[in-house]
């Protein structure tokens, strides 16, 4: 299999894929005088249209995507992305609208924002949402800043944020950027927050507890209501990382469990495509007390239609330009309307059914460090294969590629060594789940009979194991035109 | 409408294997008391045809498309070649995740590598990241980066930096003890170098200056960099109109240490504010303080070239609270569109588009400034937008133009209380001579 060259390697002087129509205004004279201008953009590509088209078409063939097959990347919620969503987001009535347009000319856009906020409030059981954050991590940052602003208003922003060791890695850095020192809470033998430990650690210097629920083990924090009581009793806020809401929609609402502030990943739970790493969207939902602090501007409904309210003296300010990743919100709203109330509950029911089906089918073949019941994802590890045959989770993951599957998540949770974190989501068919299960069994067998072959996997991909250590030690992060040319 | 792929028989068989009776039994770990006993209060499910109708009707409530628009101010209407829409909608680019498994993500990784190269070529910098959320957030991250690199807590920000970027910087820095101070602009519309000289000092991490700035005026980056460097501070050049880099000298060559900004102009529609594309590039020695993902070149076990995400030791999943930033998901698909846009336009196309913006904006500024009572507010050279000084409040004039079907620009009063009569007008290559002449005629009528 031949790799597609870099565009710079097929570029040649004078070639072009695009030309401007002739200028229809008189040419300005001397317009560059006094400006520091460039005559050329050194190294910039010059190719024909068909070359551009073939370049990207061939590159596309070197990507695995959800439409190719099973993509059980735990915590990332790689569910099917409906095609209607793309069609709607591309409508010129949405895509071509300028964000500084007068509000009476953008009532449709404002309706999309307000209705999505309202539906998310109902789904999360909270009082208000902001759609401004561009991704989950920015949602976390926004959420903790809201907590800080509210505590400052009360007179003391406090010092610490408590974060369980099973949390997403972005949680601690978001808390840190909000000016807090992070204190880690250890998980108990069931993979859940140790409530006794929390009670001892919670005091009036702690601003918030950031809990991921279900946590990164796919385990529901069963003591969540008690956790909320403990945090609230000392005047702190309960932050919930809602990246795993796929397990809960229509089943239980975070607000009803005592959660004060949450971020939800629209690209996960509400099926807006991940695009190879964004754009995402990380709306933040809050209880009443935190509403005055939300980022500005806020969409409000008035007697004459929708308006933008930027006059919020207690607001934390703006966390990005304009109103969020609007077209991502359009896709999420389209998805919610397609599903309706029953469909939104079905997301969680089937996601959890699919995950437990995999769990039950692979139990004993792969090791489960935590016995607690799983919701939408299940975390196996490589203990059985590693102890007996020296085969690691990396080897298993790379071998899955040969069989046409995307590997599961391996980098976390940090508390499970050799993790294989599998999240099937609700959109997978039983046929595909069965094929995956059979493959995992085959690989377990191969670990016993031919571990060397597993260690050399993948065997079928465009490139095989890549040297990531060399890439980091001697970073080459752009193309340099060879000196001899 | 549902997107579930299980038949009733499938569900029964799966429940039987798990050993429970109903899907609801799998939620026993959730305390009974908080479990929802009702359906959510959401509208009933819609089948695709009615959903299509419903959403199309909402889009039709936006009347923006009926107007001739000269709005810019950080978001620009540029022609997007068909190649970009067609190729970027390939499902292999739309529906994968972050390329954590490089063997099955070489497409995405090579595109990021090419994107990083293009950004370096445009800015003249050594290294680029794989994208940030938008220009506002990139500016805030640049401030944090300048602070990390210098250990200094005061940061100077040009008053002529986009107001939303300044607001975002304030939000991002309010809890980490940084002090943000603004440097004003003069009659040319550019940053006052005397004021910069006065405010600059050995405790200042650096200066953020946008060029072309919020008023469209091209800044003297060289002069700014000299003053900032005299105190060993960092010069951060911000571009809200990245197309200008097709003609204006690369910021690195003018002394910038970090270049960041908004690349919406490269193949992304205005989209009511997003998704956009924040970019950031810097000198090689700052690589390990650069926030966000980075793709690097390497070899596989057979010696074949390949690409991976690299330098992840800067990131939150390794360093947790000590990471260079909290971001993980970025705007990869937007960076893909920018890559397609730039490679399609190519060297000559990009320069032609940038030059046409300059010619058309100059023609427009000429005919508009001939309207009785109207003049250009600033004397500095501009790229594709400029500020008109009107004989009456700009908001009223804009409203009157709107009644004639034209959105003539952004009234600056709400952003700069000292400029109530100022209208920020953008003229890109998509404006025609006829549309510019119509704007001039309408303005004359409105002011008569």
mmCIF file of N, CA and C in Angstrom, chain A residues 309-399:
data_model
loop_
_atom_site.group_PDB
_atom_site.id
_atom_site.type_symbol
_atom_site.label_atom_id
_atom_site.label_comp_id
_atom_site.label_asym_id
_atom_site.label_seq_id
_atom_site.Cartn_x
_atom_site.Cartn_y
_atom_site.Cartn_z
ATOM 1 N N UNK A 309 -29.014 39.481 25.685
ATOM 2 C CA UNK A 309 -28.822 40.307 26.877
ATOM 3 C C UNK A 309 -27.351 40.254 27.288
ATOM 4 N N UNK A 310 -26.661 41.391 27.153
ATOM 5 C CA UNK A 310 -25.259 41.439 27.529
ATOM 6 C C UNK A 310 -25.048 42.187 28.833
ATOM 7 N N UNK A 311 -26.131 42.656 29.410
ATOM 8 C CA UNK A 311 -26.031 43.481 30.612
ATOM 9 C C UNK A 311 -26.193 42.624 31.862
ATOM 10 N N UNK A 312 -25.126 41.934 32.223
ATOM 11 C CA UNK A 312 -25.171 41.035 33.387
ATOM 12 C C UNK A 312 -23.971 41.357 34.255
ATOM 13 N N UNK A 313 -24.114 42.255 35.208
ATOM 14 C CA UNK A 313 -22.961 42.764 35.955
ATOM 15 C C UNK A 313 -22.160 41.674 36.687
ATOM 16 N N UNK A 314 -22.790 40.581 37.069
ATOM 17 C CA UNK A 314 -22.053 39.543 37.816
ATOM 18 C C UNK A 314 -21.466 38.460 36.916
ATOM 19 N N UNK A 315 -21.645 38.597 35.606
ATOM 20 C CA UNK A 315 -21.189 37.553 34.677
ATOM 21 C C UNK A 315 -19.680 37.346 34.777
ATOM 22 N N UNK A 316 -19.243 36.090 34.600
ATOM 23 C CA UNK A 316 -17.801 35.816 34.557
ATOM 24 C C UNK A 316 -17.190 36.398 33.293
ATOM 25 N N UNK A 317 -18.018 36.792 32.329
ATOM 26 C CA UNK A 317 -17.517 37.344 31.072
ATOM 27 C C UNK A 317 -17.746 36.369 29.945
ATOM 28 N N UNK A 318 -16.882 36.452 28.978
ATOM 29 C CA UNK A 318 -17.041 35.671 27.770
ATOM 30 C C UNK A 318 -15.942 34.619 27.740
ATOM 31 N N UNK A 319 -16.244 33.381 27.336
ATOM 32 C CA UNK A 319 -15.186 32.370 27.239
ATOM 33 C C UNK A 319 -14.781 32.081 25.805
ATOM 34 N N UNK A 320 -15.517 32.631 24.863
ATOM 35 C CA UNK A 320 -15.110 32.545 23.449
ATOM 36 C C UNK A 320 -15.859 33.611 22.680
ATOM 37 N N UNK A 321 -15.534 33.762 21.406
ATOM 38 C CA UNK A 321 -16.245 34.716 20.583
ATOM 39 C C UNK A 321 -17.694 34.288 20.372
ATOM 40 N N UNK A 322 -18.591 35.260 20.328
ATOM 41 C CA UNK A 322 -19.982 35.052 19.957
ATOM 42 C C UNK A 322 -20.722 34.057 20.845
ATOM 43 N N UNK A 323 -21.412 33.073 20.250
ATOM 44 C CA UNK A 323 -22.419 32.324 21.020
ATOM 45 C C UNK A 323 -22.152 30.830 21.076
ATOM 46 N N UNK A 324 -20.897 30.413 20.901
ATOM 47 C CA UNK A 324 -20.621 28.977 20.933
ATOM 48 C C UNK A 324 -20.453 28.435 19.523
ATOM 49 N N UNK A 325 -20.225 27.129 19.433
ATOM 50 C CA UNK A 325 -20.095 26.482 18.125
ATOM 51 C C UNK A 325 -21.491 26.237 17.579
ATOM 52 N N UNK A 326 -22.068 27.291 17.014
ATOM 53 C CA UNK A 326 -23.490 27.302 16.686
ATOM 54 C C UNK A 326 -23.938 26.116 15.830
ATOM 55 N N UNK A 327 -23.188 25.814 14.774
ATOM 56 C CA UNK A 327 -23.653 24.734 13.877
ATOM 57 C C UNK A 327 -23.649 23.370 14.579
ATOM 58 N N UNK A 328 -22.794 23.219 15.582
ATOM 59 C CA UNK A 328 -22.813 21.991 16.374
ATOM 60 C C UNK A 328 -24.119 21.925 17.176
ATOM 61 N N UNK A 329 -24.533 23.076 17.678
ATOM 62 C CA UNK A 329 -25.792 23.152 18.426
ATOM 63 C C UNK A 329 -26.975 22.819 17.510
ATOM 64 N N UNK A 330 -26.922 23.306 16.270
ATOM 65 C CA UNK A 330 -27.994 22.996 15.308
ATOM 66 C C UNK A 330 -28.129 21.482 15.148
ATOM 67 N N UNK A 331 -26.995 20.790 15.050
ATOM 68 C CA UNK A 331 -27.023 19.336 14.875
ATOM 69 C C UNK A 331 -27.604 18.643 16.109
ATOM 70 N N UNK A 332 -27.226 19.133 17.273
ATOM 71 C CA UNK A 332 -27.725 18.517 18.515
ATOM 72 C C UNK A 332 -29.227 18.716 18.652
ATOM 73 N N UNK A 333 -29.697 19.912 18.313
ATOM 74 C CA UNK A 333 -31.141 20.165 18.399
ATOM 75 C C UNK A 333 -31.892 19.254 17.426
ATOM 76 N N UNK A 334 -31.354 19.113 16.218
ATOM 77 C CA UNK A 334 -31.985 18.244 15.221
ATOM 78 C C UNK A 334 -32.084 16.811 15.770
ATOM 79 N N UNK A 335 -31.030 16.390 16.454
ATOM 80 C CA UNK A 335 -30.986 15.035 17.022
ATOM 81 C C UNK A 335 -32.030 14.868 18.133
ATOM 82 N N UNK A 336 -32.114 15.862 19.022
ATOM 83 C CA UNK A 336 -33.082 15.780 20.125
ATOM 84 C C UNK A 336 -34.499 15.727 19.573
ATOM 85 N N UNK A 337 -34.778 16.530 18.545
ATOM 86 C CA UNK A 337 -36.123 16.554 17.975
ATOM 87 C C UNK A 337 -36.436 15.256 17.236
ATOM 88 N N UNK A 338 -35.413 14.638 16.654
ATOM 89 C CA UNK A 338 -35.641 13.349 15.990
ATOM 90 C C UNK A 338 -36.037 12.290 17.016
ATOM 91 N N UNK A 339 -35.406 12.326 18.189
ATOM 92 C CA UNK A 339 -35.622 11.267 19.177
ATOM 93 C C UNK A 339 -36.897 11.469 19.995
ATOM 94 N N UNK A 340 -37.169 12.701 20.399
ATOM 95 C CA UNK A 340 -38.291 12.931 21.302
ATOM 96 C C UNK A 340 -38.014 12.348 22.671
ATOM 97 N N UNK A 341 -39.016 12.476 23.567
ATOM 98 C CA UNK A 341 -38.818 12.069 24.961
ATOM 99 C C UNK A 341 -38.452 10.588 25.074
ATOM 100 N N UNK A 342 -39.193 9.737 24.338
ATOM 101 C CA UNK A 342 -38.931 8.293 24.467
ATOM 102 C C UNK A 342 -37.575 7.923 23.888
ATOM 103 N N UNK A 343 -37.239 8.566 22.778
ATOM 104 C CA UNK A 343 -35.957 8.277 22.134
ATOM 105 C C UNK A 343 -34.785 8.683 23.006
ATOM 106 N N UNK A 344 -34.949 9.793 23.714
ATOM 107 C CA UNK A 344 -33.859 10.252 24.580
ATOM 108 C C UNK A 344 -33.637 9.245 25.723
ATOM 109 N N UNK A 345 -34.731 8.665 26.239
ATOM 110 C CA UNK A 345 -34.551 7.639 27.270
ATOM 111 C C UNK A 345 -33.965 6.351 26.683
ATOM 112 N N UNK A 346 -34.365 6.057 25.460
ATOM 113 C CA UNK A 346 -33.877 4.844 24.794
ATOM 114 C C UNK A 346 -32.351 4.882 24.598
ATOM 115 N N UNK A 347 -31.804 6.091 24.389
ATOM 116 C CA UNK A 347 -30.341 6.232 24.258
ATOM 117 C C UNK A 347 -29.676 5.495 25.405
ATOM 118 N N UNK A 348 -30.078 5.886 26.621
ATOM 119 C CA UNK A 348 -29.426 5.349 27.810
ATOM 120 C C UNK A 348 -29.710 3.857 27.961
ATOM 121 N N UNK A 349 -30.967 3.464 27.751
ATOM 122 C CA UNK A 349 -31.330 2.052 27.959
ATOM 123 C C UNK A 349 -30.522 1.133 27.056
ATOM 124 N N UNK A 350 -30.422 1.501 25.783
ATOM 125 C CA UNK A 350 -29.752 0.600 24.835
ATOM 126 C C UNK A 350 -28.220 0.704 24.977
ATOM 127 N N UNK A 351 -27.726 1.913 25.271
ATOM 128 C CA UNK A 351 -26.276 2.047 25.475
ATOM 129 C C UNK A 351 -25.828 1.149 26.630
ATOM 130 N N UNK A 352 -26.640 1.123 27.689
ATOM 131 C CA UNK A 352 -26.292 0.316 28.863
ATOM 132 C C UNK A 352 -26.495 -1.174 28.575
ATOM 133 N N UNK A 353 -27.542 -1.485 27.823
ATOM 134 C CA UNK A 353 -27.774 -2.882 27.435
ATOM 135 C C UNK A 353 -26.581 -3.390 26.606
ATOM 136 N N UNK A 354 -26.170 -2.613 25.621
ATOM 137 C CA UNK A 354 -25.063 -3.035 24.752
ATOM 138 C C UNK A 354 -23.767 -3.220 25.540
ATOM 139 N N UNK A 355 -23.496 -2.306 26.463
ATOM 140 C CA UNK A 355 -22.250 -2.399 27.240
ATOM 141 C C UNK A 355 -22.269 -3.631 28.136
ATOM 142 N N UNK A 356 -23.406 -3.903 28.747
ATOM 143 C CA UNK A 356 -23.490 -5.054 29.646
ATOM 144 C C UNK A 356 -23.450 -6.377 28.887
ATOM 145 N N UNK A 357 -23.942 -6.331 27.643
ATOM 146 C CA UNK A 357 -23.879 -7.528 26.803
ATOM 147 C C UNK A 357 -22.417 -7.875 26.514
ATOM 148 N N UNK A 358 -21.641 -6.866 26.216
ATOM 149 C CA UNK A 358 -20.213 -7.095 25.983
ATOM 150 C C UNK A 358 -19.535 -7.554 27.275
ATOM 151 N N UNK A 359 -19.894 -6.903 28.365
ATOM 152 C CA UNK A 359 -19.282 -7.266 29.653
ATOM 153 C C UNK A 359 -19.512 -8.736 29.961
ATOM 154 N N UNK A 360 -20.791 -9.130 29.850
ATOM 155 C CA UNK A 360 -21.137 -10.506 30.189
ATOM 156 C C UNK A 360 -20.438 -11.500 29.253
ATOM 157 N N UNK A 361 -20.342 -11.108 27.971
ATOM 158 C CA UNK A 361 -19.778 -12.029 26.981
ATOM 159 C C UNK A 361 -18.267 -12.191 27.112
ATOM 160 N N UNK A 362 -17.597 -11.198 27.686
ATOM 161 C CA UNK A 362 -16.132 -11.268 27.757
ATOM 162 C C UNK A 362 -15.602 -11.459 29.175
ATOM 163 N N UNK A 363 -16.518 -11.517 30.142
ATOM 164 C CA UNK A 363 -16.107 -11.744 31.534
ATOM 165 C C UNK A 363 -15.370 -13.076 31.645
ATOM 166 N N UNK A 364 -14.265 -13.084 32.350
ATOM 167 C CA UNK A 364 -13.509 -14.327 32.496
ATOM 168 C C UNK A 364 -12.447 -14.477 31.416
ATOM 169 N N UNK A 365 -12.749 -13.934 30.233
ATOM 170 C CA UNK A 365 -11.755 -13.970 29.147
ATOM 171 C C UNK A 365 -10.793 -12.798 29.311
ATOM 172 N N UNK A 366 -11.358 -11.664 29.684
ATOM 173 C CA UNK A 366 -10.541 -10.501 30.042
ATOM 174 C C UNK A 366 -10.852 -10.127 31.495
ATOM 175 N N UNK A 367 -9.860 -9.563 32.168
ATOM 176 C CA UNK A 367 -9.976 -9.303 33.602
ATOM 177 C C UNK A 367 -10.730 -8.007 33.886
ATOM 178 N N UNK A 368 -11.580 -8.052 34.917
ATOM 179 C CA UNK A 368 -12.296 -6.855 35.360
ATOM 180 C C UNK A 368 -11.757 -6.471 36.736
ATOM 181 N N UNK A 369 -11.120 -5.326 36.835
ATOM 182 C CA UNK A 369 -10.540 -4.923 38.117
ATOM 183 C C UNK A 369 -11.620 -4.541 39.134
ATOM 184 N N UNK A 370 -12.674 -3.909 38.634
ATOM 185 C CA UNK A 370 -13.762 -3.491 39.528
ATOM 186 C C UNK A 370 -15.007 -4.290 39.210
ATOM 187 N N UNK A 371 -15.627 -4.784 40.243
ATOM 188 C CA UNK A 371 -16.762 -5.677 40.075
ATOM 189 C C UNK A 371 -18.086 -4.914 40.016
ATOM 190 N N UNK A 372 -18.064 -3.631 40.382
ATOM 191 C CA UNK A 372 -19.310 -2.858 40.434
ATOM 192 C C UNK A 372 -20.005 -2.906 39.075
ATOM 193 N N UNK A 373 -21.346 -2.772 39.105
ATOM 194 C CA UNK A 373 -22.081 -2.945 37.853
ATOM 195 C C UNK A 373 -21.791 -1.795 36.904
ATOM 196 N N UNK A 374 -21.755 -2.125 35.627
ATOM 197 C CA UNK A 374 -21.391 -1.156 34.591
ATOM 198 C C UNK A 374 -22.628 -0.484 34.036
ATOM 199 N N UNK A 375 -22.465 0.754 33.615
ATOM 200 C CA UNK A 375 -23.538 1.381 32.845
ATOM 201 C C UNK A 375 -23.177 1.299 31.362
ATOM 202 N N UNK A 376 -22.824 2.429 30.745
ATOM 203 C CA UNK A 376 -22.686 2.450 29.282
ATOM 204 C C UNK A 376 -21.311 2.033 28.790
ATOM 205 N N UNK A 377 -20.366 1.824 29.703
ATOM 206 C CA UNK A 377 -19.050 1.372 29.260
ATOM 207 C C UNK A 377 -18.495 0.401 30.295
ATOM 208 N N UNK A 378 -17.594 -0.447 29.834
ATOM 209 C CA UNK A 378 -17.033 -1.453 30.720
ATOM 210 C C UNK A 378 -15.506 -1.414 30.580
ATOM 211 N N UNK A 379 -14.824 -1.441 31.736
ATOM 212 C CA UNK A 379 -13.360 -1.347 31.708
ATOM 213 C C UNK A 379 -12.738 -2.692 32.064
ATOM 214 N N UNK A 380 -12.287 -3.398 31.026
ATOM 215 C CA UNK A 380 -11.480 -4.603 31.247
ATOM 216 C C UNK A 380 -10.024 -4.170 31.338
ATOM 217 N N UNK A 381 -9.140 -5.113 31.698
ATOM 218 C CA UNK A 381 -7.716 -4.809 31.593
ATOM 219 C C UNK A 381 -6.975 -6.055 31.088
ATOM 220 N N UNK A 382 -5.651 -5.912 30.920
ATOM 221 C CA UNK A 382 -4.879 -6.966 30.252
ATOM 222 C C UNK A 382 -4.237 -7.964 31.225
ATOM 223 N N UNK A 383 -4.685 -7.965 32.500
ATOM 224 C CA UNK A 383 -4.003 -8.761 33.521
ATOM 225 C C UNK A 383 -3.836 -10.231 33.124
ATOM 226 N N UNK A 384 -4.934 -10.839 32.640
ATOM 227 C CA UNK A 384 -4.872 -12.272 32.318
ATOM 228 C C UNK A 384 -3.832 -12.537 31.226
ATOM 229 N N UNK A 385 -3.882 -11.733 30.159
ATOM 230 C CA UNK A 385 -2.979 -11.944 29.022
ATOM 231 C C UNK A 385 -1.541 -11.544 29.356
ATOM 232 N N UNK A 386 -1.421 -10.501 30.190
ATOM 233 C CA UNK A 386 -0.087 -9.993 30.494
ATOM 234 C C UNK A 386 0.652 -10.949 31.435
ATOM 235 N N UNK A 387 -0.059 -11.371 32.473
ATOM 236 C CA UNK A 387 0.580 -12.243 33.458
ATOM 237 C C UNK A 387 1.043 -13.557 32.833
ATOM 238 N N UNK A 388 0.209 -14.104 31.955
ATOM 239 C CA UNK A 388 0.527 -15.422 31.409
ATOM 240 C C UNK A 388 1.407 -15.373 30.168
ATOM 241 N N UNK A 389 1.183 -14.397 29.281
ATOM 242 C CA UNK A 389 1.861 -14.430 27.977
ATOM 243 C C UNK A 389 2.601 -13.148 27.652
ATOM 244 N N UNK A 390 2.596 -12.160 28.541
ATOM 245 C CA UNK A 390 3.287 -10.903 28.287
ATOM 246 C C UNK A 390 2.624 -10.035 27.233
ATOM 247 N N UNK A 391 1.374 -10.340 26.938
ATOM 248 C CA UNK A 391 0.641 -9.553 25.936
ATOM 249 C C UNK A 391 -0.070 -8.379 26.637
ATOM 250 N N UNK A 392 0.159 -7.155 26.156
ATOM 251 C CA UNK A 392 -0.411 -5.977 26.825
ATOM 252 C C UNK A 392 -1.660 -5.470 26.114
ATOM 253 N N UNK A 393 -2.300 -4.502 26.774
ATOM 254 C CA UNK A 393 -3.497 -3.887 26.171
ATOM 255 C C UNK A 393 -3.157 -3.248 24.826
ATOM 256 N N UNK A 394 -1.941 -2.737 24.690
ATOM 257 C CA UNK A 394 -1.535 -2.137 23.414
ATOM 258 C C UNK A 394 -1.523 -3.189 22.303
ATOM 259 N N UNK A 395 -0.978 -4.357 22.606
ATOM 260 C CA UNK A 395 -0.933 -5.436 21.610
ATOM 261 C C UNK A 395 -2.349 -5.850 21.198
ATOM 262 N N UNK A 396 -3.219 -5.953 22.195
ATOM 263 C CA UNK A 396 -4.605 -6.352 21.916
ATOM 264 C C UNK A 396 -5.274 -5.296 21.042
ATOM 265 N N UNK A 397 -5.053 -4.021 21.405
ATOM 266 C CA UNK A 397 -5.659 -2.926 20.663
ATOM 267 C C UNK A 397 -5.179 -2.929 19.209
ATOM 268 N N UNK A 398 -3.875 -3.091 19.030
ATOM 269 C CA UNK A 398 -3.348 -3.036 17.665
ATOM 270 C C UNK A 398 -3.823 -4.231 16.835
ATOM 271 N N UNK A 399 -3.999 -5.377 17.480
ATOM 272 C CA UNK A 399 -4.491 -6.553 16.751
ATOM 273 C C UNK A 399 -5.943 -6.347 16.306
#
